[in-house]
């Protein structure tokens, strides 16, 4: 549900706008009314609204100053200016701040509703675009994580690849610098964390990443379940010799 703040130094105008809007039909709610710019700024900070409907002339902090400061707080805030003909030049100035919506007094219900519908569409388009972008980023990060983790599998294969810095960068997306390499091996007993194993792995990775930041050019994380007495390389050899497709694994990580 979208949040709306209404600001006008005439309380009657605030109430009128609130009464004219069919907020439920638009899936909106009026989160607060303000009688001056300072009150409006406090509401914006507290309520984090999606839409601001404001008079262009108010005491304390006029509409133009309110718009400027509101945009600093909420860059994506949709703003509607309420203006009388006598103050229309102020509305033109506000347009330079990126405000593209204004209503002339006396306010009419159909004009208010049409303006609100347009702003709702813009808010929804922006949200949808953000969600698509986040989904794509998450997928790319997961794909990258799988690709980087495949380096360990390839190194432990029966015929490990010959690696150069160029191959590491282009194939596995690692950026190693010349110097020493360190191996840190963490063991835990089978089933120690149960269904929380994935959470524990993520936390371990987060802690190590933070601790090693600035000390290492890159870090590889590899979590594996091991068969008692068999490392991954020995297991592959056993399967190759015996033709086994797989052996039941014991829960545990290393």
PDB file of C-alpha atoms in Angstrom:
ATOM      1  CA  UNK A   1       0.000   0.000   0.000  1.00  0.00           C
ATOM      2  CA  UNK A   2       1.372   3.409  -1.008  1.00  0.00           C
ATOM      3  CA  UNK A   3       1.711   6.088   1.676  1.00  0.00           C
ATOM      4  CA  UNK A   4       0.601   9.684   1.073  1.00  0.00           C
ATOM      5  CA  UNK A   5       1.415  12.869   3.013  1.00  0.00           C
ATOM      6  CA  UNK A   6      -0.759  15.968   2.519  1.00  0.00           C
ATOM      7  CA  UNK A   7       0.686  19.396   3.411  1.00  0.00           C
ATOM      8  CA  UNK A   8      -1.174  22.725   3.308  1.00  0.00           C
ATOM      9  CA  UNK A   9      -1.261  25.646   5.719  1.00  0.00           C
ATOM     10  CA  UNK A  10      -5.048  25.622   5.391  1.00  0.00           C
ATOM     11  CA  UNK A  11      -6.291  22.687   7.432  1.00  0.00           C
ATOM     12  CA  UNK A  12      -9.516  22.743   5.446  1.00  0.00           C
ATOM     13  CA  UNK A  13      -7.601  22.060   2.206  1.00  0.00           C
ATOM     14  CA  UNK A  14      -5.815  19.099   3.805  1.00  0.00           C
ATOM     15  CA  UNK A  15      -9.150  17.676   4.900  1.00  0.00           C
ATOM     16  CA  UNK A  16     -10.676  18.355   1.484  1.00  0.00           C
ATOM     17  CA  UNK A  17      -7.921  16.470  -0.357  1.00  0.00           C
ATOM     18  CA  UNK A  18      -8.218  13.626   2.137  1.00  0.00           C
ATOM     19  CA  UNK A  19     -11.996  13.490   1.583  1.00  0.00           C
ATOM     20  CA  UNK A  20     -11.832  13.704  -2.225  1.00  0.00           C
ATOM     21  CA  UNK A  21      -9.388  10.844  -2.699  1.00  0.00           C
ATOM     22  CA  UNK A  22     -10.711   7.301  -3.035  1.00  0.00           C
ATOM     23  CA  UNK A  23      -7.661   5.933  -1.255  1.00  0.00           C
ATOM     24  CA  UNK A  24      -8.842   2.364  -0.802  1.00  0.00           C
ATOM     25  CA  UNK A  25      -9.568   1.995  -4.521  1.00  0.00           C
ATOM     26  CA  UNK A  26      -6.048   3.225  -5.288  1.00  0.00           C
ATOM     27  CA  UNK A  27      -4.478   0.974  -2.648  1.00  0.00           C
ATOM     28  CA  UNK A  28      -3.164   4.064  -0.850  1.00  0.00           C
ATOM     29  CA  UNK A  29      -3.368   5.437   2.664  1.00  0.00           C
ATOM     30  CA  UNK A  30      -3.011   8.968   4.008  1.00  0.00           C
ATOM     31  CA  UNK A  31      -0.139   8.622   6.477  1.00  0.00           C
ATOM     32  CA  UNK A  32      -0.354  12.166   7.832  1.00  0.00           C
ATOM     33  CA  UNK A  33      -1.462  15.791   7.422  1.00  0.00           C
ATOM     34  CA  UNK A  34       0.885  18.767   7.878  1.00  0.00           C
ATOM     35  CA  UNK A  35       0.084  22.477   8.188  1.00  0.00           C
ATOM     36  CA  UNK A  36       3.583  23.693   7.316  1.00  0.00           C
ATOM     37  CA  UNK A  37       6.762  22.535   5.625  1.00  0.00           C
ATOM     38  CA  UNK A  38       8.606  21.619   8.811  1.00  0.00           C
ATOM     39  CA  UNK A  39       5.790  19.344   9.956  1.00  0.00           C
ATOM     40  CA  UNK A  40       5.754  17.783   6.500  1.00  0.00           C
ATOM     41  CA  UNK A  41       9.500  17.070   6.647  1.00  0.00           C
ATOM     42  CA  UNK A  42       9.101  15.396  10.033  1.00  0.00           C
ATOM     43  CA  UNK A  43       6.328  13.209   8.620  1.00  0.00           C
ATOM     44  CA  UNK A  44       8.425  12.326   5.569  1.00  0.00           C
ATOM     45  CA  UNK A  45      11.337  11.250   7.758  1.00  0.00           C
ATOM     46  CA  UNK A  46       9.097   9.194  10.026  1.00  0.00           C
ATOM     47  CA  UNK A  47       6.587   7.696   7.580  1.00  0.00           C
ATOM     48  CA  UNK A  48       8.781   7.385   4.450  1.00  0.00           C
ATOM     49  CA  UNK A  49       5.861   8.097   2.090  1.00  0.00           C
ATOM     50  CA  UNK A  50       5.653   7.370  -1.629  1.00  0.00           C
ATOM     51  CA  UNK A  51       3.642  10.483  -2.505  1.00  0.00           C
ATOM     52  CA  UNK A  52       3.614  14.069  -1.202  1.00  0.00           C
ATOM     53  CA  UNK A  53       0.745  16.446  -1.981  1.00  0.00           C
ATOM     54  CA  UNK A  54       1.787  19.955  -0.972  1.00  0.00           C
ATOM     55  CA  UNK A  55       0.732  23.572  -1.264  1.00  0.00           C
ATOM     56  CA  UNK A  56       3.333  25.739  -2.987  1.00  0.00           C
ATOM     57  CA  UNK A  57       3.205  28.499  -0.348  1.00  0.00           C
ATOM     58  CA  UNK A  58       3.424  27.685   3.366  1.00  0.00           C
ATOM     59  CA  UNK A  59       4.908  29.332   6.464  1.00  0.00           C
ATOM     60  CA  UNK A  60       8.091  28.071   8.138  1.00  0.00           C
ATOM     61  CA  UNK A  61       9.335  26.165   5.118  1.00  0.00           C
ATOM     62  CA  UNK A  62       7.604  26.991   1.856  1.00  0.00           C
ATOM     63  CA  UNK A  63       6.638  24.468  -0.780  1.00  0.00           C
ATOM     64  CA  UNK A  64       9.758  24.913  -2.919  1.00  0.00           C
ATOM     65  CA  UNK A  65      12.103  24.432   0.035  1.00  0.00           C
ATOM     66  CA  UNK A  66      10.008  21.486   1.210  1.00  0.00           C
ATOM     67  CA  UNK A  67      10.262  19.870  -2.226  1.00  0.00           C
ATOM     68  CA  UNK A  68      14.030  20.335  -2.352  1.00  0.00           C
ATOM     69  CA  UNK A  69      14.592  18.867   1.106  1.00  0.00           C
ATOM     70  CA  UNK A  70      12.012  16.115   0.604  1.00  0.00           C
ATOM     71  CA  UNK A  71      13.835  14.987  -2.548  1.00  0.00           C
ATOM     72  CA  UNK A  72      17.066  14.808  -0.561  1.00  0.00           C
ATOM     73  CA  UNK A  73      15.358  12.522   1.944  1.00  0.00           C
ATOM     74  CA  UNK A  74      13.375  10.495  -0.599  1.00  0.00           C
ATOM     75  CA  UNK A  75      14.784  10.862  -4.151  1.00  0.00           C
ATOM     76  CA  UNK A  76      12.012   8.696  -5.629  1.00  0.00           C
ATOM     77  CA  UNK A  77       9.223  10.591  -3.850  1.00  0.00           C
ATOM     78  CA  UNK A  78       6.323  11.490  -6.166  1.00  0.00           C
ATOM     79  CA  UNK A  79       5.148  15.056  -5.563  1.00  0.00           C
ATOM     80  CA  UNK A  80       1.928  16.895  -6.437  1.00  0.00           C
ATOM     81  CA  UNK A  81       1.811  20.667  -6.100  1.00  0.00           C
ATOM     82  CA  UNK A  82      -1.385  22.427  -5.080  1.00  0.00           C
ATOM     83  CA  UNK A  83      -1.377  25.943  -6.510  1.00  0.00           C
ATOM     84  CA  UNK A  84      -3.706  28.877  -7.034  1.00  0.00           C
ATOM     85  CA  UNK A  85      -3.484  30.935 -10.219  1.00  0.00           C
ATOM     86  CA  UNK A  86      -1.727  33.725  -8.302  1.00  0.00           C
ATOM     87  CA  UNK A  87       1.117  31.374  -7.383  1.00  0.00           C
ATOM     88  CA  UNK A  88       1.382  29.475 -10.659  1.00  0.00           C
ATOM     89  CA  UNK A  89       4.867  30.877 -11.310  1.00  0.00           C
ATOM     90  CA  UNK A  90       6.039  28.975  -8.205  1.00  0.00           C
ATOM     91  CA  UNK A  91       4.655  25.785  -9.667  1.00  0.00           C
ATOM     92  CA  UNK A  92       6.705  26.394 -12.815  1.00  0.00           C
ATOM     93  CA  UNK A  93       9.815  26.760 -10.661  1.00  0.00           C
ATOM     94  CA  UNK A  94       8.995  23.524  -8.841  1.00  0.00           C
ATOM     95  CA  UNK A  95       8.869  21.687 -12.159  1.00  0.00           C
ATOM     96  CA  UNK A  96      12.603  22.376 -12.444  1.00  0.00           C
ATOM     97  CA  UNK A  97      13.044  20.284  -9.278  1.00  0.00           C
ATOM     98  CA  UNK A  98      11.592  17.323 -11.157  1.00  0.00           C
ATOM     99  CA  UNK A  99       7.982  17.815 -10.048  1.00  0.00           C
ATOM    100  CA  UNK A 100       5.659  16.999 -12.930  1.00  0.00           C
ATOM    101  CA  UNK A 101       2.281  17.027 -11.199  1.00  0.00           C
ATOM    102  CA  UNK A 102       0.233  19.999 -10.059  1.00  0.00           C
ATOM    103  CA  UNK A 103      -3.381  20.733  -9.180  1.00  0.00           C
ATOM    104  CA  UNK A 104      -5.009  24.135  -9.435  1.00  0.00           C
ATOM    105  CA  UNK A 105      -7.405  25.336  -6.777  1.00  0.00           C
ATOM    106  CA  UNK A 106     -10.272  24.727  -6.450  1.00  0.00           C
ATOM    107  CA  UNK A 107      -9.330  21.040  -6.433  1.00  0.00           C
ATOM    108  CA  UNK A 108     -11.620  18.719  -8.373  1.00  0.00           C
ATOM    109  CA  UNK A 109     -12.093  15.060  -7.494  1.00  0.00           C
ATOM    110  CA  UNK A 110     -11.615  13.718 -11.029  1.00  0.00           C
ATOM    111  CA  UNK A 111      -8.383  15.683 -11.525  1.00  0.00           C
ATOM    112  CA  UNK A 112      -7.035  14.527  -8.162  1.00  0.00           C
ATOM    113  CA  UNK A 113      -7.872  10.886  -8.885  1.00  0.00           C
ATOM    114  CA  UNK A 114      -6.331  10.984 -12.369  1.00  0.00           C
ATOM    115  CA  UNK A 115      -3.128  12.503 -10.982  1.00  0.00           C
ATOM    116  CA  UNK A 116      -2.949   9.895  -8.230  1.00  0.00           C
ATOM    117  CA  UNK A 117      -3.476   7.054 -10.730  1.00  0.00           C
ATOM    118  CA  UNK A 118      -0.567   8.284 -12.835  1.00  0.00           C
ATOM    119  CA  UNK A 119       1.685   8.489  -9.796  1.00  0.00           C
ATOM    120  CA  UNK A 120       0.632   5.032  -8.680  1.00  0.00           C
ATOM    121  CA  UNK A 121       1.596   3.653 -12.106  1.00  0.00           C
ATOM    122  CA  UNK A 122       5.015   5.291 -11.871  1.00  0.00           C
ATOM    123  CA  UNK A 123       5.563   3.908  -8.371  1.00  0.00           C
ATOM    124  CA  UNK A 124       4.561   0.412  -9.483  1.00  0.00           C
ATOM    125  CA  UNK A 125       6.775   0.568 -12.587  1.00  0.00           C
ATOM    126  CA  UNK A 126       9.709   1.671 -10.459  1.00  0.00           C
ATOM    127  CA  UNK A 127       9.091  -1.115  -7.927  1.00  0.00           C
ATOM    128  CA  UNK A 128       8.752  -3.724 -10.684  1.00  0.00           C
ATOM    129  CA  UNK A 129      11.952  -2.520 -12.322  1.00  0.00           C
ATOM    130  CA  UNK A 130      13.776  -2.660  -9.002  1.00  0.00           C
ATOM    131  CA  UNK A 131      12.522  -6.196  -8.316  1.00  0.00           C
ATOM    132  CA  UNK A 132      13.597  -7.378 -11.775  1.00  0.00           C
ATOM    133  CA  UNK A 133      17.009  -5.803 -11.274  1.00  0.00           C
ATOM    134  CA  UNK A 134      17.403  -7.416  -7.862  1.00  0.00           C
ATOM    135  CA  UNK A 135      16.336 -10.811  -9.233  1.00  0.00           C
ATOM    136  CA  UNK A 136      18.829 -10.559 -12.083  1.00  0.00           C
ATOM    137  CA  UNK A 137      21.597  -9.504  -9.718  1.00  0.00           C
ATOM    138  CA  UNK A 138      20.813 -12.371  -7.343  1.00  0.00           C
ATOM    139  CA  UNK A 139      20.817 -14.874 -10.207  1.00  0.00           C
ATOM    140  CA  UNK A 140      24.111 -13.542 -11.555  1.00  0.00           C
ATOM    141  CA  UNK A 141      25.658 -13.744  -8.080  1.00  0.00           C
ATOM    142  CA  UNK A 142      24.442 -17.332  -7.645  1.00  0.00           C
ATOM    143  CA  UNK A 143      25.756 -18.276 -11.091  1.00  0.00           C
ATOM    144  CA  UNK A 144      29.092 -16.651 -10.289  1.00  0.00           C
ATOM    145  CA  UNK A 145      29.255 -18.457  -6.943  1.00  0.00           C
ATOM    146  CA  UNK A 146      28.635 -21.833  -8.603  1.00  0.00           C
ATOM    147  CA  UNK A 147      31.247 -21.096 -11.258  1.00  0.00           C
ATOM    148  CA  UNK A 148      33.882 -20.093  -8.710  1.00  0.00           C
ATOM    149  CA  UNK A 149      33.134 -23.131  -6.553  1.00  0.00           C
ATOM    150  CA  UNK A 150      33.604 -25.377  -9.589  1.00  0.00           C
ATOM    151  CA  UNK A 151      37.335 -24.580  -9.452  1.00  0.00           C
ATOM    152  CA  UNK A 152      37.747 -26.867  -6.445  1.00  0.00           C
ATOM    153  CA  UNK A 153      35.890 -29.703  -8.185  1.00  0.00           C
ATOM    154  CA  UNK A 154      38.052 -29.293 -11.271  1.00  0.00           C
ATOM    155  CA  UNK A 155      41.250 -29.296  -9.218  1.00  0.00           C
ATOM    156  CA  UNK A 156      40.188 -32.505  -7.444  1.00  0.00           C
ATOM    157  CA  UNK A 157      39.209 -34.277 -10.656  1.00  0.00           C
ATOM    158  CA  UNK A 158      41.243 -37.166 -12.074  1.00  0.00           C
ATOM    159  CA  UNK A 159      42.626 -34.805 -14.728  1.00  0.00           C
ATOM    160  CA  UNK A 160      42.932 -31.374 -13.112  1.00  0.00           C
ATOM    161  CA  UNK A 161      43.274 -28.444 -15.530  1.00  0.00           C
ATOM    162  CA  UNK A 162      46.489 -26.536 -16.113  1.00  0.00           C
ATOM    163  CA  UNK A 163      45.816 -23.127 -14.627  1.00  0.00           C
ATOM    164  CA  UNK A 164      47.239 -19.741 -15.471  1.00  0.00           C
ATOM    165  CA  UNK A 165      46.254 -16.350 -14.109  1.00  0.00           C
ATOM    166  CA  UNK A 166      44.432 -15.672 -17.374  1.00  0.00           C
ATOM    167  CA  UNK A 167      42.404 -18.897 -17.115  1.00  0.00           C
ATOM    168  CA  UNK A 168      41.598 -18.183 -13.470  1.00  0.00           C
ATOM    169  CA  UNK A 169      40.266 -14.753 -14.416  1.00  0.00           C
ATOM    170  CA  UNK A 170      38.427 -15.634 -17.623  1.00  0.00           C
ATOM    171  CA  UNK A 171      37.044 -19.072 -16.684  1.00  0.00           C
ATOM    172  CA  UNK A 172      36.584 -18.949 -12.911  1.00  0.00           C
ATOM    173  CA  UNK A 173      36.478 -15.168 -12.279  1.00  0.00           C
ATOM    174  CA  UNK A 174      39.225 -15.219  -9.655  1.00  0.00           C
ATOM    175  CA  UNK A 175      41.820 -12.482  -9.419  1.00  0.00           C
ATOM    176  CA  UNK A 176      44.786 -13.965  -7.594  1.00  0.00           C
ATOM    177  CA  UNK A 177      48.024 -12.067  -7.071  1.00  0.00           C
ATOM    178  CA  UNK A 178      51.473 -13.594  -6.852  1.00  0.00           C
ATOM    179  CA  UNK A 179      52.441 -14.628  -3.345  1.00  0.00           C
ATOM    180  CA  UNK A 180      51.571 -17.278  -0.802  1.00  0.00           C
ATOM    181  CA  UNK A 181      48.444 -19.385  -0.653  1.00  0.00           C
ATOM    182  CA  UNK A 182      46.937 -20.561   2.612  1.00  0.00           C
ATOM    183  CA  UNK A 183      44.538 -23.419   3.220  1.00  0.00           C
ATOM    184  CA  UNK A 184      42.178 -23.244   6.179  1.00  0.00           C
ATOM    185  CA  UNK A 185      40.268 -26.459   6.883  1.00  0.00           C
ATOM    186  CA  UNK A 186      37.283 -26.465   9.219  1.00  0.00           C
ATOM    187  CA  UNK A 187      35.739 -29.748  10.371  1.00  0.00           C
ATOM    188  CA  UNK A 188      32.499 -30.437  12.178  1.00  0.00           C
ATOM    189  CA  UNK A 189      30.962 -33.684  13.316  1.00  0.00           C
ATOM    190  CA  UNK A 190      28.240 -35.286  11.256  1.00  0.00           C
ATOM    191  CA  UNK A 191      24.822 -33.695  11.710  1.00  0.00           C
ATOM    192  CA  UNK A 192      26.153 -31.084  14.134  1.00  0.00           C
ATOM    193  CA  UNK A 193      23.963 -28.328  12.740  1.00  0.00           C
ATOM    194  CA  UNK A 194      21.084 -30.283  11.214  1.00  0.00           C
ATOM    195  CA  UNK A 195      18.823 -28.112   9.090  1.00  0.00           C
ATOM    196  CA  UNK A 196      20.834 -25.019  10.060  1.00  0.00           C
ATOM    197  CA  UNK A 197      23.943 -26.168   8.177  1.00  0.00           C
ATOM    198  CA  UNK A 198      23.367 -23.750   5.297  1.00  0.00           C
ATOM    199  CA  UNK A 199      22.936 -20.818   7.695  1.00  0.00           C
ATOM    200  CA  UNK A 200      26.150 -21.786   9.498  1.00  0.00           C
ATOM    201  CA  UNK A 201      28.038 -22.013   6.197  1.00  0.00           C
ATOM    202  CA  UNK A 202      26.854 -18.560   5.166  1.00  0.00           C
ATOM    203  CA  UNK A 203      27.850 -17.114   8.550  1.00  0.00           C
ATOM    204  CA  UNK A 204      31.308 -18.723   8.433  1.00  0.00           C
ATOM    205  CA  UNK A 205      31.820 -17.324   4.950  1.00  0.00           C
ATOM    206  CA  UNK A 206      30.676 -13.864   6.045  1.00  0.00           C
ATOM    207  CA  UNK A 207      33.034 -13.825   9.060  1.00  0.00           C
ATOM    208  CA  UNK A 208      36.040 -15.059   7.079  1.00  0.00           C
ATOM    209  CA  UNK A 209      35.401 -12.622   4.243  1.00  0.00           C
ATOM    210  CA  UNK A 210      35.317  -9.725   6.709  1.00  0.00           C
ATOM    211  CA  UNK A 211      38.430 -10.906   8.560  1.00  0.00           C
ATOM    212  CA  UNK A 212      40.477 -11.533   5.422  1.00  0.00           C
ATOM    213  CA  UNK A 213      39.443  -8.373   3.593  1.00  0.00           C
ATOM    214  CA  UNK A 214      42.541  -6.425   2.672  1.00  0.00           C
ATOM    215  CA  UNK A 215      44.834  -9.350   3.522  1.00  0.00           C
ATOM    216  CA  UNK A 216      44.063 -11.575   0.526  1.00  0.00           C
ATOM    217  CA  UNK A 217      43.574 -10.860  -3.161  1.00  0.00           C
ATOM    218  CA  UNK A 218      40.792 -13.464  -3.308  1.00  0.00           C
ATOM    219  CA  UNK A 219      39.214 -16.240  -1.266  1.00  0.00           C
ATOM    220  CA  UNK A 220      37.707 -19.600  -2.245  1.00  0.00           C
ATOM    221  CA  UNK A 221      35.106 -21.297  -0.068  1.00  0.00           C
ATOM    222  CA  UNK A 222      34.398 -24.973  -0.517  1.00  0.00           C
ATOM    223  CA  UNK A 223      31.937 -26.921   1.631  1.00  0.00           C
ATOM    224  CA  UNK A 224      31.806 -30.678   1.177  1.00  0.00           C
ATOM    225  CA  UNK A 225      30.233 -33.735   2.754  1.00  0.00           C
ATOM    226  CA  UNK A 226      32.860 -36.427   3.213  1.00  0.00           C
ATOM    227  CA  UNK A 227      32.624 -40.191   3.561  1.00  0.00           C
ATOM    228  CA  UNK A 228      34.510 -41.384   6.594  1.00  0.00           C
ATOM    229  CA  UNK A 229      37.987 -42.363   5.411  1.00  0.00           C
ATOM    230  CA  UNK A 230      37.462 -40.976   1.908  1.00  0.00           C
ATOM    231  CA  UNK A 231      38.442 -37.572   0.658  1.00  0.00           C
ATOM    232  CA  UNK A 232      36.822 -36.360  -2.590  1.00  0.00           C
ATOM    233  CA  UNK A 233      39.800 -37.418  -4.736  1.00  0.00           C
ATOM    234  CA  UNK A 234      39.961 -40.946  -3.238  1.00  0.00           C
ATOM    235  CA  UNK A 235      36.215 -41.246  -3.629  1.00  0.00           C
ATOM    236  CA  UNK A 236      36.411 -40.398  -7.329  1.00  0.00           C
ATOM    237  CA  UNK A 237      39.142 -43.010  -7.847  1.00  0.00           C
ATOM    238  CA  UNK A 238      37.113 -45.650  -5.995  1.00  0.00           C
ATOM    239  CA  UNK A 239      34.051 -44.931  -8.074  1.00  0.00           C
ATOM    240  CA  UNK A 240      36.102 -45.077 -11.274  1.00  0.00           C
ATOM    241  CA  UNK A 241      37.619 -48.465 -10.330  1.00  0.00           C
ATOM    242  CA  UNK A 242      34.428 -50.081  -9.067  1.00  0.00           C
ATOM    243  CA  UNK A 243      31.967 -48.474 -11.441  1.00  0.00           C
ATOM    244  CA  UNK A 244      29.863 -47.284  -8.495  1.00  0.00           C
ATOM    245  CA  UNK A 245      27.501 -44.474  -9.332  1.00  0.00           C
ATOM    246  CA  UNK A 246      27.481 -43.156  -5.811  1.00  0.00           C
ATOM    247  CA  UNK A 247      27.954 -43.996  -2.143  1.00  0.00           C
ATOM    248  CA  UNK A 248      25.654 -42.835   0.675  1.00  0.00           C
ATOM    249  CA  UNK A 249      27.191 -39.722   2.204  1.00  0.00           C
ATOM    250  CA  UNK A 250      27.440 -38.885   5.877  1.00  0.00           C
ATOM    251  CA  UNK A 251      26.281 -35.354   6.748  1.00  0.00           C
ATOM    252  CA  UNK A 252      29.214 -33.181   7.682  1.00  0.00           C
ATOM    253  CA  UNK A 253      31.361 -30.465   6.187  1.00  0.00           C
ATOM    254  CA  UNK A 254      35.015 -29.879   5.614  1.00  0.00           C
TER     255      UNK A 254
END
